[in-house]
CSV table of C-alpha atoms and ligand atoms in Angstrom, one decimal:
chain,number,residue,atom,x,y,z
A,1,MET,CA,20.9,24.9,10.0
A,2,GLY,CA,23.1,21.8,10.1
A,3,LYS,CA,23.4,19.5,7.1
A,4,ASN,CA,22.0,16.6,9.0
A,5,THR,CA,18.5,18.0,9.7
A,6,VAL,CA,15.8,15.8,8.4
A,7,THR,CA,12.0,16.5,8.5
A,8,VAL,CA,9.8,13.5,8.1
A,9,ILE,CA,6.2,14.4,7.0
A,10,GLY,CA,3.7,11.8,8.3
A,11,GLY,CA,4.1,9.6,11.4
A,12,GLY,CA,2.6,6.4,10.0
A,13,ALA,CA,4.3,3.0,9.5
A,14,SER,CA,6.9,4.2,7.0
A,15,GLY,CA,7.5,7.6,8.6
A,16,LEU,CA,8.2,6.1,12.0
A,17,VAL,CA,10.8,3.7,10.6
A,18,ALA,CA,12.4,6.5,8.5
A,19,SER,CA,12.6,8.7,11.6
A,20,ILE,CA,14.2,6.0,13.7
A,21,ILE,CA,16.8,5.2,11.1
A,22,CYS,CA,17.7,8.8,10.6
A,23,ALA,CA,17.9,9.4,14.3
A,24,ARG,CA,20.1,6.3,14.8
A,25,ALA,CA,22.5,7.7,12.2
A,26,GLY,CA,22.8,10.9,14.3
A,27,ALA,CA,20.5,13.2,12.3
A,28,LYS,CA,18.4,15.8,14.0
A,29,VAL,CA,14.9,14.6,13.1
A,30,THR,CA,11.6,16.4,13.2
A,31,LEU,CA,8.5,14.3,12.6
A,32,ILE,CA,5.3,16.2,11.7
A,33,GLU,CA,2.0,14.4,12.1
A,34,ARG,CA,-1.4,15.9,11.3
A,35,MET,CA,-3.2,13.7,13.8
A,36,ASN,CA,-3.1,13.9,17.6
A,37,GLN,CA,-1.2,10.6,17.8
A,38,LEU,CA,1.4,8.6,15.7
A,39,GLY,CA,0.6,5.5,13.7
A,40,LYS,CA,-3.2,5.5,14.1
A,41,LYS,CA,-3.5,3.2,11.0
A,42,ILE,CA,-1.2,0.6,12.5
A,43,LEU,CA,-3.7,0.1,15.3
A,44,ALA,CA,-6.3,-0.9,12.7
A,45,THR,CA,-4.2,-3.3,10.7
A,46,GLY,CA,-4.8,-7.0,10.6
A,47,ASN,CA,-8.1,-6.6,12.4
A,48,GLY,CA,-6.2,-5.2,15.4
A,49,LYS,CA,-3.6,-7.9,15.2
A,50,CYS,CA,-1.2,-6.2,12.7
A,51,ASN,CA,-0.1,-8.6,9.9
A,52,LEU,CA,3.2,-6.9,9.8
A,53,THR,CA,4.8,-8.9,6.9
A,54,ASN,CA,4.7,-12.2,5.1
A,55,THR,CA,7.5,-14.8,4.8
A,56,ASN,CA,6.4,-15.5,1.2
A,57,LEU,CA,7.5,-12.0,0.2
A,58,THR,CA,8.3,-11.7,-3.6
A,59,PRO,CA,8.1,-8.7,-5.9
A,60,ASN,CA,5.1,-10.2,-7.7
A,61,HIS,CA,2.9,-9.4,-4.7
A,62,TYR,CA,3.2,-5.7,-5.7
A,63,ASN,CA,1.4,-3.7,-8.4
A,64,GLY,CA,1.7,-0.2,-9.9
A,65,ASN,CA,2.7,1.2,-13.3
A,66,GLN,CA,6.2,0.0,-12.6
A,67,PRO,CA,5.9,-3.0,-10.2
A,68,LYS,CA,9.6,-3.9,-10.7
A,69,PHE,CA,10.4,-0.7,-8.8
A,70,VAL,CA,10.0,-2.6,-5.5
A,71,ILE,CA,12.8,-5.1,-6.2
A,72,SER,CA,15.8,-3.0,-5.1
A,73,THR,CA,14.1,-1.8,-1.9
A,74,LEU,CA,12.9,-5.3,-0.9
A,75,ASN,CA,16.3,-6.7,-1.6
A,76,GLN,CA,18.0,-4.2,0.6
A,77,PHE,CA,15.5,-4.6,3.5
A,78,ASN,CA,13.8,-8.0,3.3
A,79,VAL,CA,11.5,-10.0,5.6
A,80,GLU,CA,14.5,-11.3,7.7
A,81,ASP,CA,15.7,-7.7,8.2
A,82,THR,CA,12.2,-6.7,9.2
A,83,LEU,CA,11.9,-9.5,11.7
A,84,ASN,CA,15.3,-8.6,13.2
A,85,PHE,CA,14.4,-4.9,13.3
A,86,PHE,CA,11.2,-5.7,15.2
A,87,LYS,CA,12.8,-8.3,17.4
A,88,ASP,CA,15.4,-5.7,18.5
A,89,LEU,CA,12.5,-3.4,19.4
A,90,GLY,CA,10.8,-6.2,21.4
A,91,ILE,CA,8.4,-7.8,18.9
A,92,TYR,CA,8.6,-11.6,19.0
A,93,PRO,CA,6.9,-12.9,15.8
A,94,ARG,CA,4.0,-15.3,15.5
A,95,ILE,CA,4.1,-16.9,12.0
A,96,ASP,CA,0.9,-18.4,10.7
A,97,ASN,CA,1.0,-19.8,7.2
A,98,GLY,CA,3.5,-17.2,6.2
A,99,TYR,CA,1.5,-14.3,7.7
A,100,VAL,CA,3.5,-12.6,10.5
A,101,TYR,CA,1.9,-11.0,13.5
A,102,PRO,CA,3.3,-9.9,16.9
A,103,TYR,CA,3.2,-12.9,19.3
A,104,SER,CA,0.9,-10.9,21.5
A,105,ASN,CA,-1.5,-10.6,18.5
A,106,GLN,CA,-1.8,-6.9,19.3
A,107,ALA,CA,-1.3,-4.2,16.7
A,108,SER,CA,-0.9,-1.7,19.6
A,109,ALA,CA,2.4,-3.5,20.6
A,110,VAL,CA,3.9,-2.7,17.2
A,111,LEU,CA,3.0,0.9,17.5
A,112,GLU,CA,4.2,1.1,21.1
A,113,VAL,CA,7.7,-0.3,20.4
A,114,LEU,CA,8.1,2.1,17.5
A,115,GLN,CA,6.9,5.0,19.7
A,116,TYR,CA,9.4,4.0,22.5
A,117,GLU,CA,12.2,4.1,20.0
A,118,VAL,CA,11.2,7.4,18.6
A,119,ASP,CA,11.1,8.8,22.1
A,120,ARG,CA,14.4,7.2,23.1
A,121,LEU,CA,16.1,8.7,20.1
A,122,LYS,CA,14.7,12.1,20.9
A,123,VAL,CA,13.0,12.6,17.6
A,124,LYS,CA,11.1,15.9,17.8
A,125,VAL,CA,7.5,15.1,17.2
A,126,ILE,CA,5.0,17.8,16.2
A,127,TYR,CA,1.4,16.7,16.5
A,128,GLU,CA,-1.7,18.1,14.9
A,129,GLU,CA,0.0,20.1,12.2
A,130,GLU,CA,-0.8,19.4,8.6
A,131,VAL,CA,1.9,20.1,6.1
A,132,ASN,CA,0.4,22.1,3.2
A,133,SER,CA,3.4,22.6,1.0
A,134,VAL,CA,7.2,22.3,0.8
A,135,THR,CA,9.5,24.7,-1.0
A,136,LYS,CA,13.2,24.6,-1.6
A,137,ASN,CA,15.6,27.5,-1.8
A,138,ASN,CA,19.4,27.6,-1.6
A,139,ASN,CA,19.7,23.9,-0.7
A,140,GLN,CA,17.2,24.3,2.2
A,141,PHE,CA,13.6,23.1,2.4
A,142,MET,CA,10.9,25.2,4.0
A,143,ILE,CA,8.0,23.1,5.3
A,144,HIS,CA,4.8,25.1,5.6
A,145,THR,CA,2.1,23.7,8.0
A,146,ASN,CA,-1.3,25.0,8.8
A,147,LYS,CA,0.3,26.5,12.0
A,148,SER,CA,4.0,27.2,11.4
A,149,LYS,CA,7.1,26.9,9.2
A,150,TYR,CA,10.0,24.5,9.6
A,151,TYR,CA,13.4,24.2,7.9
A,152,ALA,CA,15.4,21.2,6.9
A,153,HIS,CA,18.2,20.0,4.7
A,154,LYS,CA,16.4,16.8,3.8
A,155,VAL,CA,12.7,15.9,3.6
A,156,ILE,CA,11.1,12.5,3.7
A,157,LEU,CA,7.5,12.4,2.4
A,158,SER,CA,5.7,9.6,4.3
A,159,THR,CA,2.1,10.9,4.1
A,160,GLY,CA,0.6,7.6,3.0
A,161,GLY,CA,-2.1,7.4,0.3
A,162,GLN,CA,-5.8,8.3,0.5
A,163,SER,CA,-7.3,5.2,2.2
A,164,TYR,CA,-9.1,5.4,5.5
A,165,PRO,CA,-8.7,9.2,5.8
A,166,ASN,CA,-10.1,9.1,9.3
A,167,LEU,CA,-6.8,7.3,10.3
A,168,GLY,CA,-4.7,10.2,8.9
A,169,SER,CA,-3.9,9.6,5.3
A,170,ASN,CA,-6.1,12.1,3.5
A,171,GLY,CA,-4.2,12.4,0.2
A,172,SER,CA,-2.5,15.7,1.1
A,173,GLY,CA,0.9,14.3,0.3
A,174,TYR,CA,0.0,14.2,-3.4
A,175,LYS,CA,-0.4,17.9,-3.5
A,176,ILE,CA,2.9,18.5,-1.7
A,177,ALA,CA,4.7,16.3,-4.3
A,178,GLU,CA,2.9,17.8,-7.3
A,179,GLN,CA,3.9,21.3,-6.2
A,180,LEU,CA,7.5,20.1,-6.2
A,181,GLY,CA,7.1,19.0,-9.8
A,182,HIS,CA,6.2,15.3,-9.3
A,183,THR,CA,3.5,13.5,-11.3
A,184,LEU,CA,0.5,11.8,-9.8
A,185,VAL,CA,-0.8,8.5,-11.2
A,186,LYS,CA,-4.6,8.9,-10.5
A,187,PRO,CA,-5.4,7.2,-7.2
A,188,TYR,CA,-8.2,4.7,-6.7
A,189,PRO,CA,-9.4,2.7,-3.7
A,190,GLY,CA,-7.7,-0.7,-3.5
A,191,LEU,CA,-8.2,-3.8,-1.3
A,192,VAL,CA,-11.9,-2.8,-1.2
A,193,GLN,CA,-15.3,-4.5,-1.3
A,194,LEU,CA,-17.2,-4.7,-4.6
A,195,LYS,CA,-20.7,-3.4,-5.2
A,196,ALA,CA,-22.9,-5.6,-7.4
A,197,LYS,CA,-26.2,-5.7,-9.2
A,198,ALA,CA,-28.7,-8.4,-8.0
A,199,ASP,CA,-31.7,-8.6,-5.8
A,200,TYR,CA,-30.5,-11.6,-3.8
A,201,PHE,CA,-27.6,-10.1,-1.8
A,202,LYS,CA,-29.7,-8.9,1.1
A,203,ARG,CA,-30.8,-12.5,1.7
A,204,ILE,CA,-27.4,-14.0,1.7
A,205,LYS,CA,-25.4,-11.4,3.5
A,206,GLY,CA,-22.9,-12.8,6.0
A,207,VAL,CA,-22.4,-16.1,4.1
A,208,ARG,CA,-18.8,-17.0,3.6
A,209,VAL,CA,-17.4,-19.5,1.2
A,210,ASN,CA,-14.0,-20.7,0.1
A,211,GLY,CA,-13.9,-20.5,-3.6
A,212,SER,CA,-12.4,-18.7,-6.6
A,213,LEU,CA,-13.3,-15.4,-8.2
A,214,SER,CA,-12.4,-14.5,-11.8
A,215,LEU,CA,-12.7,-10.9,-12.8
A,216,TYR,CA,-13.6,-10.2,-16.5
A,217,ASN,CA,-13.5,-6.8,-18.2
A,218,ASP,CA,-15.4,-7.0,-21.5
A,219,ASN,CA,-15.2,-10.8,-21.3
A,220,ARG,CA,-11.4,-10.7,-21.0
A,221,LEU,CA,-10.1,-12.5,-17.9
A,222,VAL,CA,-8.2,-9.9,-15.8
A,223,LYS,CA,-7.4,-11.7,-12.6
A,224,LYS,CA,-8.3,-14.9,-10.8
A,225,GLU,CA,-8.1,-15.4,-7.0
A,226,TYR,CA,-8.8,-18.2,-4.6
A,227,GLY,CA,-9.8,-17.7,-1.0
A,228,GLU,CA,-12.6,-16.5,1.2
A,229,ILE,CA,-15.6,-14.8,-0.5
A,230,LEU,CA,-18.1,-13.0,1.8
A,231,PHE,CA,-21.5,-12.1,0.5
A,232,THR,CA,-22.7,-8.7,1.8
A,233,ASP,CA,-26.0,-6.8,1.4
A,234,TYR,CA,-24.4,-4.6,-1.4
A,235,GLY,CA,-22.2,-7.2,-3.1
A,236,LEU,CA,-18.9,-9.1,-2.3
A,237,SER,CA,-16.2,-8.9,0.3
A,238,GLY,CA,-13.7,-11.3,1.7
A,239,ILE,CA,-10.0,-11.6,1.0
A,240,ALA,CA,-10.4,-13.0,-2.6
A,241,THR,CA,-12.7,-10.1,-3.4
A,242,LEU,CA,-10.3,-7.5,-2.0
A,243,GLN,CA,-7.4,-9.0,-3.9
A,244,ILE,CA,-9.1,-8.5,-7.3
A,245,SER,CA,-10.5,-5.0,-6.5
A,246,ARG,CA,-7.5,-3.0,-7.6
A,247,PHE,CA,-8.4,-3.8,-11.2
A,248,ILE,CA,-11.7,-2.0,-11.0
A,249,LYS,CA,-10.9,1.7,-11.4
A,250,GLU,CA,-14.2,3.4,-12.1
A,251,ASN,CA,-17.9,3.1,-11.6
A,252,ILE,CA,-19.1,0.7,-14.2
A,253,LYS,CA,-22.0,0.7,-16.6
A,254,ASP,CA,-23.4,-1.7,-19.1
A,255,ASN,CA,-22.4,-5.0,-17.4
A,256,LYS,CA,-18.8,-4.4,-18.6
A,257,ILE,CA,-17.2,-5.9,-15.5
A,258,LYS,CA,-18.3,-9.2,-14.1
A,259,VAL,CA,-16.9,-11.7,-11.7
A,260,CYS,CA,-17.4,-15.4,-12.0
A,261,LEU,CA,-17.7,-17.2,-8.7
A,262,ASP,CA,-16.6,-20.9,-8.5
A,263,LEU,CA,-18.1,-22.3,-5.3
A,264,MET,CA,-16.4,-25.6,-5.8
A,265,PRO,CA,-13.0,-25.0,-7.4
A,266,GLU,CA,-11.6,-28.4,-6.3
A,267,LEU,CA,-14.1,-30.2,-8.7
A,268,GLU,CA,-14.0,-30.0,-12.5
A,269,GLU,CA,-17.4,-29.5,-14.1
A,270,ASP,CA,-17.8,-33.1,-15.2
A,271,VAL,CA,-16.8,-34.4,-11.8
A,272,LEU,CA,-19.4,-32.2,-10.1
A,273,ASP,CA,-22.0,-33.3,-12.6
A,274,GLN,CA,-21.2,-37.0,-11.7
A,275,LEU,CA,-21.4,-36.1,-8.0
A,276,LEU,CA,-24.9,-34.6,-8.5
A,277,ILE,CA,-26.1,-37.6,-10.5
A,278,GLN,CA,-24.8,-40.0,-7.8
A,279,ARG,CA,-26.5,-37.9,-5.1
A,280,PHE,CA,-29.8,-37.7,-6.9
A,281,GLU,CA,-29.8,-41.5,-7.6
A,282,GLN,CA,-29.0,-42.3,-4.0
A,283,MET,CA,-31.8,-40.1,-2.6
A,284,PRO,CA,-34.4,-39.9,-5.3
A,285,TYR,CA,-37.1,-39.1,-2.8
A,286,LYS,CA,-35.6,-35.6,-2.0
A,287,THR,CA,-36.5,-32.3,-3.5
A,288,ILE,CA,-33.8,-30.4,-5.3
A,289,GLU,CA,-33.6,-28.0,-2.3
A,290,GLN,CA,-33.2,-30.9,0.2
A,291,SER,CA,-30.7,-32.7,-2.0
A,292,LEU,CA,-28.3,-29.7,-2.0
A,293,VAL,CA,-28.2,-29.5,1.9
A,294,GLY,CA,-24.8,-30.6,3.1
A,295,LEU,CA,-23.1,-29.7,-0.2
A,296,ILE,CA,-23.4,-25.9,-0.1
A,297,ASN,CA,-24.4,-23.3,2.4
A,298,ASN,CA,-28.2,-23.5,3.0
A,299,LYS,CA,-28.8,-19.8,2.5
A,300,LEU,CA,-27.3,-20.1,-1.0
A,301,ILE,CA,-29.5,-23.0,-2.1
A,302,PRO,CA,-32.7,-21.1,-3.1
A,303,ILE,CA,-30.7,-18.7,-5.1
A,304,ILE,CA,-28.7,-21.3,-6.9
A,305,ILE,CA,-31.9,-23.2,-7.8
A,306,LYS,CA,-33.7,-20.0,-8.9
A,307,GLU,CA,-30.7,-18.9,-11.1
A,308,SER,CA,-30.7,-22.4,-12.6
A,309,LYS,CA,-34.3,-22.0,-13.5
A,310,GLY,CA,-35.2,-25.0,-11.3
A,311,ASN,CA,-38.2,-25.6,-9.0
A,312,PRO,CA,-37.0,-26.1,-5.4
A,313,ASN,CA,-39.9,-28.5,-4.6
A,314,GLU,CA,-39.3,-30.8,-7.6
A,315,LYS,CA,-38.2,-34.3,-6.8
A,316,VAL,CA,-34.7,-35.0,-8.0
A,317,SER,CA,-35.9,-38.2,-9.6
A,318,GLN,CA,-37.9,-35.9,-12.0
A,319,LEU,CA,-35.1,-33.5,-12.7
A,320,SER,CA,-34.2,-32.8,-16.3
A,321,LYS,CA,-30.6,-33.1,-17.5
A,322,ASN,CA,-30.9,-29.4,-18.5
A,323,ILE,CA,-31.6,-28.2,-15.0
A,324,ARG,CA,-28.9,-30.4,-13.6
A,325,HIS,CA,-26.4,-28.8,-16.0
A,326,ASN,CA,-27.7,-25.4,-15.0
A,327,LEU,CA,-27.0,-26.3,-11.4
A,328,VAL,CA,-23.5,-27.3,-12.2
A,329,LYS,CA,-23.0,-24.1,-14.2
A,330,GLN,CA,-24.3,-22.0,-11.3
A,331,LEU,CA,-22.1,-23.7,-8.8
A,332,LYS,CA,-19.0,-23.3,-11.0
A,333,GLU,CA,-19.7,-20.1,-12.9
A,334,TRP,CA,-22.0,-17.9,-10.8
A,335,ILE,CA,-21.9,-14.6,-12.7
A,336,VAL,CA,-22.2,-11.3,-10.7
A,337,TYR,CA,-22.2,-8.0,-12.5
A,338,ILE,CA,-20.0,-5.4,-10.7
A,339,THR,CA,-21.2,-1.8,-10.5
A,340,GLY,CA,-18.2,-0.3,-8.6
A,341,THR,CA,-16.2,-0.5,-5.4
A,342,ASN,CA,-16.8,0.9,-1.9
A,343,ASN,CA,-15.1,4.2,-1.1
A,344,TRP,CA,-11.9,5.4,0.4
A,345,ASP,CA,-13.2,5.0,3.9
A,346,GLN,CA,-13.3,1.2,3.4
A,347,SER,CA,-10.3,0.7,1.2
A,348,GLN,CA,-7.2,-0.8,2.8
A,349,VAL,CA,-4.7,0.6,0.3
A,350,THR,CA,-4.4,3.2,-2.4
A,351,VAL,CA,-3.9,2.2,-6.0
A,352,GLY,CA,-1.9,4.8,-7.9
A,353,GLY,CA,0.1,7.6,-6.2
A,354,ILE,CA,3.3,9.5,-7.0
A,355,SER,CA,4.9,8.1,-10.2
A,356,THR,CA,7.9,5.9,-9.5
A,357,ASP,CA,9.4,7.0,-12.8
A,358,GLU,CA,10.6,10.1,-11.0
A,359,ILE,CA,12.1,8.3,-7.9
A,360,HIS,CA,15.5,6.5,-7.8
A,361,PRO,CA,14.7,2.8,-6.9
A,362,ASN,CA,17.9,2.3,-5.0
A,363,THR,CA,17.7,5.3,-2.7
A,364,LEU,CA,14.1,6.4,-2.9
A,365,GLU,CA,15.4,9.9,-3.6
A,366,SER,CA,13.4,12.1,-6.0
A,367,LYS,CA,15.0,12.4,-9.5
A,368,LEU,CA,13.7,15.9,-9.6
A,369,ILE,CA,14.5,17.4,-6.3
A,370,GLU,CA,17.8,16.5,-4.5
A,371,HIS,CA,17.4,15.5,-0.8
A,372,LEU,CA,13.7,14.8,-1.1
A,373,TYR,CA,12.7,11.1,-0.4
A,374,PHE,CA,9.5,9.1,-0.6
A,375,THR,CA,8.3,6.2,1.5
A,376,GLY,CA,5.3,3.9,1.7
A,377,GLU,CA,1.9,4.2,0.1
A,378,VAL,CA,2.3,7.8,-1.2
A,379,MET,CA,4.1,6.2,-4.2
A,380,ASP,CA,2.4,4.4,-7.1
A,381,ILE,CA,2.9,0.9,-5.5
A,382,ASP,CA,0.2,-1.2,-3.8
A,383,GLY,CA,0.7,-4.7,-2.4
A,384,ASP,CA,-1.6,-7.7,-2.0
A,385,CYS,CA,-3.4,-8.4,1.2
A,386,GLY,CA,-1.3,-10.4,3.6
A,387,GLY,CA,1.3,-8.1,5.2
A,388,TYR,CA,2.8,-6.9,1.9
A,389,ASN,CA,1.8,-3.2,2.3
A,390,LEU,CA,3.3,-2.9,5.8
A,391,GLN,CA,6.4,-4.6,4.5
A,392,TRP,CA,6.6,-1.9,1.8
A,393,ALA,CA,6.2,0.7,4.5
A,394,TRP,CA,9.0,-0.7,6.7
A,395,SER,CA,11.4,-1.4,3.8
A,396,THR,CA,10.9,2.1,2.2
A,397,GLY,CA,11.1,3.8,5.6
A,398,TYR,CA,14.4,2.0,6.3
A,399,ILE,CA,16.0,2.7,2.8
A,400,ALA,CA,14.9,6.3,2.7
A,401,GLY,CA,16.2,6.9,6.2
A,402,LEU,CA,19.5,5.3,5.3
A,403,SER,CA,19.8,7.2,2.0
A,404,ALA,CA,18.9,10.5,3.5
A,405,THR,CA,21.6,10.2,6.2
A,406,ASN,CA,24.3,8.6,4.0
A,407,LYS,CA,24.2,11.6,1.6
A,408,ASN,CA,25.7,15.0,2.3
B,1,FAD,C1,-8.0,-1.1,8.0
B,1,FAD,C2,-6.7,-1.3,7.4
B,1,FAD,C3,-6.1,-2.6,7.7
B,1,FAD,C4,-4.8,-2.8,7.2
B,1,FAD,N1,-4.2,-4.0,7.5
B,1,FAD,C5,-3.0,-4.3,7.0
B,1,FAD,C6,-2.3,-5.4,7.4
B,1,FAD,O1,-2.7,-6.2,8.3
B,1,FAD,N2,-1.1,-5.7,6.8
B,1,FAD,C7,-0.5,-4.8,5.9
B,1,FAD,O2,0.6,-5.1,5.4
B,1,FAD,N3,-1.1,-3.7,5.5
B,1,FAD,C8,-2.3,-3.4,6.1
B,1,FAD,N4,-2.9,-2.2,5.7
B,1,FAD,C9,-2.2,-1.2,4.9
B,1,FAD,C10,-1.1,-0.5,5.6
B,1,FAD,O3,-1.6,-0.1,6.9
B,1,FAD,C11,-0.6,0.7,4.9
B,1,FAD,O4,-0.2,0.3,3.6
B,1,FAD,C12,0.6,1.4,5.6
B,1,FAD,O5,0.2,1.8,6.9
B,1,FAD,C13,1.1,2.6,4.8
B,1,FAD,O6,2.1,3.2,5.5
B,1,FAD,P1,2.5,4.7,5.2
B,1,FAD,O7,3.5,5.1,6.2
B,1,FAD,O8,2.8,4.9,3.8
B,1,FAD,O9,1.1,5.5,5.4
B,1,FAD,P2,0.2,5.7,6.7
B,1,FAD,O10,0.4,4.5,7.6
B,1,FAD,O11,-1.2,5.9,6.2
B,1,FAD,O12,0.7,6.9,7.5
B,1,FAD,C14,0.7,8.2,6.9
B,1,FAD,C15,0.7,9.2,8.0
B,1,FAD,O13,1.0,10.5,7.5
B,1,FAD,C16,0.1,11.5,8.2
B,1,FAD,N5,-0.1,12.6,7.2
B,1,FAD,C17,-0.7,12.5,6.0
B,1,FAD,N6,-0.7,13.7,5.4
B,1,FAD,C18,0.0,14.5,6.2
B,1,FAD,C19,0.3,15.9,6.1
B,1,FAD,N7,0.0,16.6,5.1
B,1,FAD,N8,1.0,16.5,7.2
B,1,FAD,C20,1.3,15.7,8.3
B,1,FAD,N9,1.0,14.4,8.4
B,1,FAD,C21,0.3,13.8,7.4
B,1,FAD,C22,-1.1,10.7,8.5
B,1,FAD,O14,-1.9,11.2,9.5
B,1,FAD,C23,-0.5,9.3,8.8
B,1,FAD,O15,-0.3,9.2,10.2
B,1,FAD,C24,-4.2,-1.9,6.3
B,1,FAD,C25,-4.8,-0.7,6.0
B,1,FAD,C26,-6.0,-0.4,6.6
B,1,FAD,C27,-6.7,0.9,6.3
């Protein structure tokens, strides 16, 4: 077996890039994929449009036990490098407020150009074989699948995390790494919807608002996000919700975790109070319910009035100061008690993974096993929504591929 044989385990975003970089450097590359096609998850990204990176890339869009781990990799292969890499493959970018998509708005285009390159470079792709374990003897890896055995001088573990298992990433990479001595930081679903306790959700499902969400654990503010909030029949979704979800790691009891929704974050409480006073004085003949039409989504009005202990049919001219203050409070500090998150089959990214303590940040080589490399979501790093997770996959695929082929 030659010294430049590399086996890449997992043909998702990061494994495809790693395979391409190794093959371009002249390595003999075998790519093993458990599904019947490569990059199935790429097709689902960005609602089928693939938000492949973000021009506002900075390390503070990443989380994990050691978030600074990302710095070296992102410095070595940044957004510009990513755009150039994809331009060279044929992807012309469309940039919308920092969010980068292929100009055709088709995720399938991203997968196709990667697949063309893998084929052109004659990477040997093995489909529908799941790697169960990897062992190392005399400087040689043996890769055991459910059907066969393969040998390689270097191994790149690109199995992804545990999110959306029907798209391929079923968490099996963790076992492979643990058997080789690596430590797993317990994985949780991330970028996922929140389940909440309240009887009104069924009535307001489908309503979208632009507001802010503040997440509290035992009354301590953990995270605040601005953006779209979508009410669903079980709780909350929308980008702002997904962004705070990584901080909820268990099913919760006793109202320990709550989110505070601000439906009008542009207005301070006293300004909103003045606005209501003005509105009520201008149209004293309206009921509370009628007076809120045009200010907030109609479907939310009955709930806001009820939670404020108001009577929807009461004329605003009769309204007490107390109820008006309650309305302001409800609009600015709508409290929702969280009971948990949705499951793996709806989470866009995995929180946790293989500990980055045991991986060299500059090369992505294992500190425990020489010639073993890690890419993408299998590591304990998760990015914000907005192209940051795919950027992590591209950057780590590139660096691991380069490191594996630069080293004898
Ligand atoms: C619905 C959805 C939408 C998303 N949208 C975006 C977006 O728009 N922008 C963004 O930045 N991020 C997005 N993400 C996140 C992003 O897709 C992932 O972070 C990224 O694909 C991770 O790349 P990866 O190579 O680490 O893992 P994956 O892409 O998950 O690939 C892992 C591959 O390894 C294979 N595999 C796993 N175990 C084995 C094994 N034991 N043997 C052989 N093969 C194995 C799997 O079948 C899979 O093909 C989205 C995720 C989802 C689920």
